[in-house]
Amino acid sequence: MEGAAPFLVCATSGTTVLGAFDPLDEIADICERHGLWLHVDASWGGSALMSRKHRKLLRGIHRADSVAWNPHKMLMAGIQCCALLVKDKSDLLKKCYSAKASYLFQQDKFYDVSYDTGDKSIQCSRRPDAFKFWMTWKALGTLGLEERVNRALALSRYLVEEIKKREGFKLLLEPEYANICFWYIPPSLREMEEGPEFWEKLNVVAPTIKERMMKKGSLMLGYQPHRGKVNFFRQVVISPQVSREDMDFLLDEIDLLGRDM
């Protein structure tokens, strides 16, 4: 709207589809210059902070005013487990969400009530997600959580290199994170020029292979179009139980089910 004044910039660390990361330091410079609140949606990519090797993806996140993060994704804490981290000492969350009900969250308790989460959230008395993550961290330790991130990204890298080696597979782009987006080009299309007819035919390949996978019961692999790109497969690597053999099976099965198209 003409004349409107911006007050907030929302950056993303780990987009849902491509796993892309915004340059947080550069964005923070602009926000500081103009007095804007910087929020970072790190729901997916925030767990990279647990890895000394990969935390550089989020360089500058310490300059954010607020951060959203979902440990139930990459770190596999029990669903759901979400965190909103706010750099604020003025009880901002209470000011926004507290209903100040006289029958809830009394302030004259014998312990430090600043740790009560109920009156800082629209979820009120639902069980706090922080406890689930505390239990996960307690069970696995910092090194265990770091290993989950490192292993997932190592397997993602392995899958990328295998895709590059195999005929008929083509990366959408070089991934930053654990989102591997790629096309499978069946033999009938490999000699065709990449014009409108080629992309029209390729658009039906992923949905058809997905249907065959489901009917066979071998795999469940997501696909989608994105910003003018026709349907492609999107493999997101998370589970610490996944192996290189699983990555090989994924590509073998796609080729097996799609080579006659």
PDB file of C-alpha atoms in Angstrom:
ATOM      1  CA  MET A   1       0.000   0.000   0.000  1.00  0.00           C
ATOM      2  CA  GLU A   2       1.339   3.415  -0.909  1.00  0.00           C
ATOM      3  CA  GLY A   3       2.665   5.302   2.086  1.00  0.00           C
ATOM      4  CA  ALA A   4       2.937   2.212   4.288  1.00  0.00           C
ATOM      5  CA  ALA A   5       6.066   1.890   6.433  1.00  0.00           C
ATOM      6  CA  PRO A   6       7.807  -1.481   6.771  1.00  0.00           C
ATOM      7  CA  PHE A   7       8.548  -2.580  10.327  1.00  0.00           C
ATOM      8  CA  LEU A   8       9.711  -6.188   9.900  1.00  0.00           C
ATOM      9  CA  VAL A   9      11.856  -8.279   7.585  1.00  0.00           C
ATOM     10  CA  CYS A  10      11.344 -12.057   7.551  1.00  0.00           C
ATOM     11  CA  ALA A  11      14.366 -14.009   6.342  1.00  0.00           C
ATOM     12  CA  THR A  12      14.438 -17.762   5.803  1.00  0.00           C
ATOM     13  CA  SER A  13      17.083 -20.289   6.784  1.00  0.00           C
ATOM     14  CA  GLY A  14      16.203 -23.489   4.961  1.00  0.00           C
ATOM     15  CA  THR A  15      13.260 -23.036   2.603  1.00  0.00           C
ATOM     16  CA  THR A  16      10.757 -25.881   2.394  1.00  0.00           C
ATOM     17  CA  VAL A  17      11.309 -26.840  -1.233  1.00  0.00           C
ATOM     18  CA  LEU A  18      14.894 -26.002  -2.153  1.00  0.00           C
ATOM     19  CA  GLY A  19      16.468 -25.798   1.310  1.00  0.00           C
ATOM     20  CA  ALA A  20      17.863 -22.338   0.535  1.00  0.00           C
ATOM     21  CA  PHE A  21      19.377 -19.957   3.091  1.00  0.00           C
ATOM     22  CA  ASP A  22      19.118 -16.167   3.034  1.00  0.00           C
ATOM     23  CA  PRO A  23      22.286 -14.092   3.689  1.00  0.00           C
ATOM     24  CA  LEU A  24      21.471 -13.102   7.270  1.00  0.00           C
ATOM     25  CA  ASP A  25      24.393 -10.759   7.904  1.00  0.00           C
ATOM     26  CA  GLU A  26      23.567  -8.636   4.867  1.00  0.00           C
ATOM     27  CA  ILE A  27      19.876  -8.550   5.765  1.00  0.00           C
ATOM     28  CA  ALA A  28      20.697  -7.662   9.381  1.00  0.00           C
ATOM     29  CA  ASP A  29      22.798  -4.718   8.165  1.00  0.00           C
ATOM     30  CA  ILE A  30      19.758  -3.304   6.367  1.00  0.00           C
ATOM     31  CA  CYS A  31      17.475  -3.905   9.343  1.00  0.00           C
ATOM     32  CA  GLU A  32      19.854  -2.152  11.732  1.00  0.00           C
ATOM     33  CA  ARG A  33      20.240   0.773   9.360  1.00  0.00           C
ATOM     34  CA  HIS A  34      16.478   1.311   9.141  1.00  0.00           C
ATOM     35  CA  GLY A  35      15.383   0.180  12.611  1.00  0.00           C
ATOM     36  CA  LEU A  36      13.481  -2.905  11.399  1.00  0.00           C
ATOM     37  CA  TRP A  37      12.689  -6.049  13.365  1.00  0.00           C
ATOM     38  CA  LEU A  38      14.495  -9.057  11.877  1.00  0.00           C
ATOM     39  CA  HIS A  39      12.691 -12.378  12.163  1.00  0.00           C
ATOM     40  CA  VAL A  40      14.324 -15.557  10.853  1.00  0.00           C
ATOM     41  CA  ASP A  41      12.214 -18.538   9.867  1.00  0.00           C
ATOM     42  CA  ALA A  42      14.724 -21.277  10.663  1.00  0.00           C
ATOM     43  CA  SER A  43      12.034 -23.919  11.163  1.00  0.00           C
ATOM     44  CA  TRP A  44      13.828 -26.326   8.837  1.00  0.00           C
ATOM     45  CA  GLY A  45      17.400 -25.068   8.661  1.00  0.00           C
ATOM     46  CA  GLY A  46      17.908 -23.993  12.276  1.00  0.00           C
ATOM     47  CA  SER A  47      19.155 -27.412  13.335  1.00  0.00           C
ATOM     48  CA  ALA A  48      22.334 -26.839  11.314  1.00  0.00           C
ATOM     49  CA  LEU A  49      23.422 -24.742  14.302  1.00  0.00           C
ATOM     50  CA  MET A  50      24.016 -27.989  16.186  1.00  0.00           C
ATOM     51  CA  SER A  51      26.787 -28.864  13.719  1.00  0.00           C
ATOM     52  CA  ARG A  52      30.165 -27.169  13.944  1.00  0.00           C
ATOM     53  CA  LYS A  53      30.703 -28.109  10.314  1.00  0.00           C
ATOM     54  CA  HIS A  54      27.449 -26.735   8.903  1.00  0.00           C
ATOM     55  CA  ARG A  55      26.448 -23.865  11.231  1.00  0.00           C
ATOM     56  CA  LYS A  56      28.027 -21.429   8.768  1.00  0.00           C
ATOM     57  CA  LEU A  57      24.797 -21.732   6.769  1.00  0.00           C
ATOM     58  CA  LEU A  58      23.199 -19.544   9.449  1.00  0.00           C
ATOM     59  CA  ARG A  59      25.985 -17.014   9.822  1.00  0.00           C
ATOM     60  CA  GLY A  60      24.493 -13.839  11.311  1.00  0.00           C
ATOM     61  CA  ILE A  61      21.467 -15.455  12.969  1.00  0.00           C
ATOM     62  CA  HIS A  62      22.613 -14.093  16.352  1.00  0.00           C
ATOM     63  CA  ARG A  63      21.644 -10.644  15.068  1.00  0.00           C
ATOM     64  CA  ALA A  64      17.977 -11.599  14.642  1.00  0.00           C
ATOM     65  CA  ASP A  65      15.302 -10.226  16.982  1.00  0.00           C
ATOM     66  CA  SER A  66      13.311 -13.459  16.793  1.00  0.00           C
ATOM     67  CA  VAL A  67      13.814 -16.945  15.400  1.00  0.00           C
ATOM     68  CA  ALA A  68      11.400 -19.812  14.696  1.00  0.00           C
ATOM     69  CA  TRP A  69      12.836 -23.331  14.873  1.00  0.00           C
ATOM     70  CA  ASN A  70      11.391 -26.852  14.668  1.00  0.00           C
ATOM     71  CA  PRO A  71      13.582 -29.464  16.399  1.00  0.00           C
ATOM     72  CA  HIS A  72      11.067 -32.121  15.291  1.00  0.00           C
ATOM     73  CA  LYS A  73      12.433 -31.857  11.755  1.00  0.00           C
ATOM     74  CA  MET A  74      16.149 -32.439  11.290  1.00  0.00           C
ATOM     75  CA  LEU A  75      16.757 -33.381  14.947  1.00  0.00           C
ATOM     76  CA  MET A  76      13.727 -35.700  15.043  1.00  0.00           C
ATOM     77  CA  ALA A  77      12.394 -34.590  18.421  1.00  0.00           C
ATOM     78  CA  GLY A  78       8.870 -35.888  19.026  1.00  0.00           C
ATOM     79  CA  ILE A  79       6.251 -34.151  16.888  1.00  0.00           C
ATOM     80  CA  GLN A  80       5.383 -31.506  17.395  1.00  0.00           C
ATOM     81  CA  CYS A  81       8.299 -29.581  18.830  1.00  0.00           C
ATOM     82  CA  CYS A  82       8.551 -25.931  17.873  1.00  0.00           C
ATOM     83  CA  ALA A  83      10.457 -23.037  19.383  1.00  0.00           C
ATOM     84  CA  LEU A  84      10.069 -19.269  19.098  1.00  0.00           C
ATOM     85  CA  LEU A  85      13.214 -17.572  20.370  1.00  0.00           C
ATOM     86  CA  VAL A  86      12.932 -13.872  21.095  1.00  0.00           C
ATOM     87  CA  LYS A  87      15.773 -11.508  21.951  1.00  0.00           C
ATOM     88  CA  ASP A  88      13.743  -9.509  24.444  1.00  0.00           C
ATOM     89  CA  LYS A  89      13.727  -8.805  28.180  1.00  0.00           C
ATOM     90  CA  SER A  90      10.498  -6.834  28.377  1.00  0.00           C
ATOM     91  CA  ASP A  91       8.108  -9.803  28.620  1.00  0.00           C
ATOM     92  CA  LEU A  92       7.105  -9.276  25.005  1.00  0.00           C
ATOM     93  CA  LEU A  93       5.471 -12.681  24.648  1.00  0.00           C
ATOM     94  CA  LYS A  94       3.320 -12.088  27.711  1.00  0.00           C
ATOM     95  CA  LYS A  95       2.284  -8.706  26.390  1.00  0.00           C
ATOM     96  CA  CYS A  96       1.225 -10.334  23.131  1.00  0.00           C
ATOM     97  CA  TYR A  97      -0.400 -13.549  24.341  1.00  0.00           C
ATOM     98  CA  SER A  98      -1.301 -13.381  28.014  1.00  0.00           C
ATOM     99  CA  ALA A  99      -5.008 -13.605  28.776  1.00  0.00           C
ATOM    100  CA  LYS A 100      -4.324 -12.623  32.408  1.00  0.00           C
ATOM    101  CA  ALA A 101      -6.965 -15.049  33.592  1.00  0.00           C
ATOM    102  CA  SER A 102      -7.291 -15.029  37.369  1.00  0.00           C
ATOM    103  CA  TYR A 103      -7.722 -18.809  37.486  1.00  0.00           C
ATOM    104  CA  LEU A 104      -4.487 -19.594  35.587  1.00  0.00           C
ATOM    105  CA  PHE A 105      -0.759 -19.082  36.109  1.00  0.00           C
ATOM    106  CA  GLN A 106      -0.822 -17.327  39.474  1.00  0.00           C
ATOM    107  CA  GLN A 107       2.232 -15.171  40.005  1.00  0.00           C
ATOM    108  CA  ASP A 108       2.650 -15.596  43.776  1.00  0.00           C
ATOM    109  CA  LYS A 109       4.189 -19.064  43.621  1.00  0.00           C
ATOM    110  CA  PHE A 110       7.189 -20.283  45.573  1.00  0.00           C
ATOM    111  CA  TYR A 111       9.339 -20.731  42.427  1.00  0.00           C
ATOM    112  CA  ASP A 112      10.528 -18.463  39.617  1.00  0.00           C
ATOM    113  CA  VAL A 113       7.385 -17.980  37.514  1.00  0.00           C
ATOM    114  CA  SER A 114       9.392 -16.582  34.600  1.00  0.00           C
ATOM    115  CA  TYR A 115       9.862 -20.217  33.580  1.00  0.00           C
ATOM    116  CA  ASP A 116       6.117 -20.804  33.173  1.00  0.00           C
ATOM    117  CA  THR A 117       5.464 -21.036  29.450  1.00  0.00           C
ATOM    118  CA  GLY A 118       1.683 -21.242  29.554  1.00  0.00           C
ATOM    119  CA  ASP A 119       0.896 -17.535  29.673  1.00  0.00           C
ATOM    120  CA  LYS A 120       3.444 -16.717  26.978  1.00  0.00           C
ATOM    121  CA  SER A 121       1.715 -18.689  24.247  1.00  0.00           C
ATOM    122  CA  ILE A 122      -1.656 -18.911  22.530  1.00  0.00           C
ATOM    123  CA  GLN A 123      -1.436 -22.643  23.279  1.00  0.00           C
ATOM    124  CA  CYS A 124      -2.008 -21.871  26.965  1.00  0.00           C
ATOM    125  CA  SER A 125      -1.823 -25.051  29.050  1.00  0.00           C
ATOM    126  CA  ARG A 126      -0.848 -27.559  26.366  1.00  0.00           C
ATOM    127  CA  ARG A 127       2.307 -29.455  27.188  1.00  0.00           C
ATOM    128  CA  PRO A 128       5.440 -27.404  26.547  1.00  0.00           C
ATOM    129  CA  ASP A 129       7.476 -28.392  23.504  1.00  0.00           C
ATOM    130  CA  ALA A 130      10.662 -27.368  25.317  1.00  0.00           C
ATOM    131  CA  PHE A 131      10.401 -30.435  27.575  1.00  0.00           C
ATOM    132  CA  LYS A 132      10.376 -32.811  24.597  1.00  0.00           C
ATOM    133  CA  PHE A 133      13.482 -31.212  23.185  1.00  0.00           C
ATOM    134  CA  TRP A 134      15.180 -31.208  26.593  1.00  0.00           C
ATOM    135  CA  MET A 135      14.554 -34.959  26.848  1.00  0.00           C
ATOM    136  CA  THR A 136      15.909 -35.536  23.325  1.00  0.00           C
ATOM    137  CA  TRP A 137      19.020 -33.501  24.085  1.00  0.00           C
ATOM    138  CA  LYS A 138      19.475 -35.252  27.421  1.00  0.00           C
ATOM    139  CA  ALA A 139      19.244 -38.677  25.768  1.00  0.00           C
ATOM    140  CA  LEU A 140      21.516 -38.034  22.777  1.00  0.00           C
ATOM    141  CA  GLY A 141      23.813 -35.302  24.056  1.00  0.00           C
ATOM    142  CA  THR A 142      25.171 -32.397  22.044  1.00  0.00           C
ATOM    143  CA  LEU A 143      27.476 -34.664  20.039  1.00  0.00           C
ATOM    144  CA  GLY A 144      24.584 -37.010  19.263  1.00  0.00           C
ATOM    145  CA  LEU A 145      22.485 -34.186  17.864  1.00  0.00           C
ATOM    146  CA  GLU A 146      25.449 -32.883  15.901  1.00  0.00           C
ATOM    147  CA  GLU A 147      25.982 -36.332  14.418  1.00  0.00           C
ATOM    148  CA  ARG A 148      22.360 -36.435  13.225  1.00  0.00           C
ATOM    149  CA  VAL A 149      22.895 -33.240  11.260  1.00  0.00           C
ATOM    150  CA  ASN A 150      26.297 -34.256   9.912  1.00  0.00           C
ATOM    151  CA  ARG A 151      25.100 -37.706   8.863  1.00  0.00           C
ATOM    152  CA  ALA A 152      22.014 -36.368   7.100  1.00  0.00           C
ATOM    153  CA  LEU A 153      24.027 -33.841   5.133  1.00  0.00           C
ATOM    154  CA  ALA A 154      26.744 -36.378   4.306  1.00  0.00           C
ATOM    155  CA  LEU A 155      24.115 -38.751   2.888  1.00  0.00           C
ATOM    156  CA  SER A 156      22.547 -35.861   0.993  1.00  0.00           C
ATOM    157  CA  ARG A 157      25.936 -35.156  -0.556  1.00  0.00           C
ATOM    158  CA  TYR A 158      26.314 -38.827  -1.467  1.00  0.00           C
ATOM    159  CA  LEU A 159      22.935 -38.793  -3.207  1.00  0.00           C
ATOM    160  CA  VAL A 160      23.898 -35.659  -5.141  1.00  0.00           C
ATOM    161  CA  GLU A 161      27.110 -37.248  -6.395  1.00  0.00           C
ATOM    162  CA  GLU A 162      25.254 -40.417  -7.429  1.00  0.00           C
ATOM    163  CA  ILE A 163      22.690 -38.365  -9.350  1.00  0.00           C
ATOM    164  CA  LYS A 164      25.514 -36.632 -11.213  1.00  0.00           C
ATOM    165  CA  LYS A 165      27.017 -39.995 -12.197  1.00  0.00           C
ATOM    166  CA  ARG A 166      23.858 -41.651 -13.471  1.00  0.00           C
ATOM    167  CA  GLU A 167      22.467 -41.274 -16.950  1.00  0.00           C
ATOM    168  CA  GLY A 168      18.931 -39.927 -16.988  1.00  0.00           C
ATOM    169  CA  PHE A 169      19.151 -38.042 -13.682  1.00  0.00           C
ATOM    170  CA  LYS A 170      19.486 -34.269 -13.555  1.00  0.00           C
ATOM    171  CA  LEU A 171      19.750 -31.967 -10.545  1.00  0.00           C
ATOM    172  CA  LEU A 172      17.462 -28.971 -10.436  1.00  0.00           C
ATOM    173  CA  LEU A 173      20.252 -27.056  -8.690  1.00  0.00           C
ATOM    174  CA  GLU A 174      23.248 -27.638  -6.450  1.00  0.00           C
ATOM    175  CA  PRO A 175      21.690 -28.024  -2.977  1.00  0.00           C
ATOM    176  CA  GLU A 176      22.726 -26.045   0.111  1.00  0.00           C
ATOM    177  CA  TYR A 177      21.104 -28.369   2.626  1.00  0.00           C
ATOM    178  CA  ALA A 178      19.366 -31.771   2.753  1.00  0.00           C
ATOM    179  CA  ASN A 179      16.776 -31.019   0.042  1.00  0.00           C
ATOM    180  CA  ILE A 180      17.760 -32.878  -3.129  1.00  0.00           C
ATOM    181  CA  CYS A 181      15.633 -31.780  -6.087  1.00  0.00           C
ATOM    182  CA  PHE A 182      16.069 -33.664  -9.345  1.00  0.00           C
ATOM    183  CA  TRP A 183      14.434 -34.891 -12.526  1.00  0.00           C
ATOM    184  CA  TYR A 184      14.446 -38.382 -13.920  1.00  0.00           C
ATOM    185  CA  ILE A 185      14.590 -38.214 -17.721  1.00  0.00           C
ATOM    186  CA  PRO A 186      13.447 -41.519 -19.251  1.00  0.00           C
ATOM    187  CA  PRO A 187      15.286 -42.921 -22.296  1.00  0.00           C
ATOM    188  CA  SER A 188      12.588 -41.727 -24.724  1.00  0.00           C
ATOM    189  CA  LEU A 189      13.314 -38.084 -23.825  1.00  0.00           C
ATOM    190  CA  ARG A 190      17.093 -38.126 -23.550  1.00  0.00           C
ATOM    191  CA  GLU A 191      17.740 -37.180 -27.175  1.00  0.00           C
ATOM    192  CA  MET A 192      14.907 -34.640 -27.369  1.00  0.00           C
ATOM    193  CA  GLU A 193      15.632 -30.915 -27.485  1.00  0.00           C
ATOM    194  CA  GLU A 194      14.620 -29.100 -24.269  1.00  0.00           C
ATOM    195  CA  GLY A 195      11.704 -27.203 -25.765  1.00  0.00           C
ATOM    196  CA  PRO A 196       8.015 -26.932 -24.797  1.00  0.00           C
ATOM    197  CA  GLU A 197       7.225 -30.500 -25.881  1.00  0.00           C
ATOM    198  CA  PHE A 198      10.132 -31.892 -23.838  1.00  0.00           C
ATOM    199  CA  TRP A 199       9.057 -30.113 -20.642  1.00  0.00           C
ATOM    200  CA  GLU A 200       5.420 -31.067 -21.190  1.00  0.00           C
ATOM    201  CA  LYS A 201       6.363 -34.731 -21.427  1.00  0.00           C
ATOM    202  CA  LEU A 202       8.805 -34.526 -18.502  1.00  0.00           C
ATOM    203  CA  ASN A 203       6.104 -32.977 -16.329  1.00  0.00           C
ATOM    204  CA  VAL A 204       4.196 -36.283 -16.186  1.00  0.00           C
ATOM    205  CA  VAL A 205       7.223 -38.474 -15.442  1.00  0.00           C
ATOM    206  CA  ALA A 206       7.495 -37.891 -11.682  1.00  0.00           C
ATOM    207  CA  PRO A 207       3.732 -38.298 -10.984  1.00  0.00           C
ATOM    208  CA  THR A 208       3.654 -41.518 -13.016  1.00  0.00           C
ATOM    209  CA  ILE A 209       6.666 -43.004 -11.257  1.00  0.00           C
ATOM    210  CA  LYS A 210       5.222 -41.961  -7.879  1.00  0.00           C
ATOM    211  CA  GLU A 211       1.990 -43.789  -8.739  1.00  0.00           C
ATOM    212  CA  ARG A 212       3.922 -46.906  -9.696  1.00  0.00           C
ATOM    213  CA  MET A 213       5.939 -46.740  -6.465  1.00  0.00           C
ATOM    214  CA  MET A 214       2.818 -46.537  -4.345  1.00  0.00           C
ATOM    215  CA  LYS A 215       1.049 -49.363  -6.148  1.00  0.00           C
ATOM    216  CA  LYS A 216       4.155 -51.532  -5.875  1.00  0.00           C
ATOM    217  CA  GLY A 217       4.684 -50.516  -2.255  1.00  0.00           C
ATOM    218  CA  SER A 218       8.408 -49.846  -2.627  1.00  0.00           C
ATOM    219  CA  LEU A 219       8.802 -46.117  -1.912  1.00  0.00           C
ATOM    220  CA  MET A 220       7.034 -42.869  -1.077  1.00  0.00           C
ATOM    221  CA  LEU A 221       8.895 -39.975  -2.681  1.00  0.00           C
ATOM    222  CA  GLY A 222       7.551 -36.456  -3.023  1.00  0.00           C
ATOM    223  CA  TYR A 223       7.401 -34.483  -6.269  1.00  0.00           C
ATOM    224  CA  GLN A 224       6.207 -31.026  -7.296  1.00  0.00           C
ATOM    225  CA  PRO A 225       6.604 -28.158  -9.753  1.00  0.00           C
ATOM    226  CA  HIS A 226       8.239 -24.945  -8.553  1.00  0.00           C
ATOM    227  CA  ARG A 227       8.420 -21.447 -10.056  1.00  0.00           C
ATOM    228  CA  GLY A 228       8.138 -22.476 -13.689  1.00  0.00           C
ATOM    229  CA  LYS A 229      10.045 -25.749 -13.247  1.00  0.00           C
ATOM    230  CA  VAL A 230       7.983 -28.801 -14.178  1.00  0.00           C
ATOM    231  CA  ASN A 231       7.418 -31.665 -11.739  1.00  0.00           C
ATOM    232  CA  PHE A 232      10.616 -32.928 -10.118  1.00  0.00           C
ATOM    233  CA  PHE A 233      11.420 -35.312  -7.278  1.00  0.00           C
ATOM    234  CA  ARG A 234      12.332 -33.840  -3.877  1.00  0.00           C
ATOM    235  CA  GLN A 235      14.221 -36.143  -1.545  1.00  0.00           C
ATOM    236  CA  VAL A 236      14.797 -34.722   1.944  1.00  0.00           C
ATOM    237  CA  VAL A 237      17.292 -36.683   4.041  1.00  0.00           C
ATOM    238  CA  ILE A 238      16.676 -36.643   7.805  1.00  0.00           C
ATOM    239  CA  SER A 239      16.580 -40.064   9.445  1.00  0.00           C
ATOM    240  CA  PRO A 240      19.829 -41.247  11.087  1.00  0.00           C
ATOM    241  CA  GLN A 241      18.876 -44.789  10.067  1.00  0.00           C
ATOM    242  CA  VAL A 242      19.122 -44.027   6.345  1.00  0.00           C
ATOM    243  CA  SER A 243      22.158 -45.522   4.589  1.00  0.00           C
ATOM    244  CA  ARG A 244      24.015 -45.202   1.298  1.00  0.00           C
ATOM    245  CA  GLU A 245      22.326 -48.426   0.244  1.00  0.00           C
ATOM    246  CA  ASP A 246      18.967 -46.704   0.713  1.00  0.00           C
ATOM    247  CA  MET A 247      20.105 -43.828  -1.513  1.00  0.00           C
ATOM    248  CA  ASP A 248      21.200 -46.319  -4.167  1.00  0.00           C
ATOM    249  CA  PHE A 249      17.884 -48.161  -3.931  1.00  0.00           C
ATOM    250  CA  LEU A 250      15.994 -44.893  -4.387  1.00  0.00           C
ATOM    251  CA  LEU A 251      17.715 -44.139  -7.696  1.00  0.00           C
ATOM    252  CA  ASP A 252      17.606 -47.754  -8.873  1.00  0.00           C
ATOM    253  CA  GLU A 253      13.866 -47.945  -8.216  1.00  0.00           C
ATOM    254  CA  ILE A 254      13.128 -44.693 -10.045  1.00  0.00           C
ATOM    255  CA  ASP A 255      15.066 -45.952 -13.063  1.00  0.00           C
ATOM    256  CA  LEU A 256      13.387 -49.374 -12.904  1.00  0.00           C
ATOM    257  CA  LEU A 257       9.879 -47.889 -12.782  1.00  0.00           C
ATOM    258  CA  GLY A 258      10.473 -45.159 -15.349  1.00  0.00           C
ATOM    259  CA  ARG A 259      12.737 -46.560 -18.014  1.00  0.00           C
ATOM    260  CA  ASP A 260       9.823 -47.636 -20.235  1.00  0.00           C
ATOM    261  CA  MET A 261       8.229 -44.168 -20.355  1.00  0.00           C
TER     262      MET A 261
END
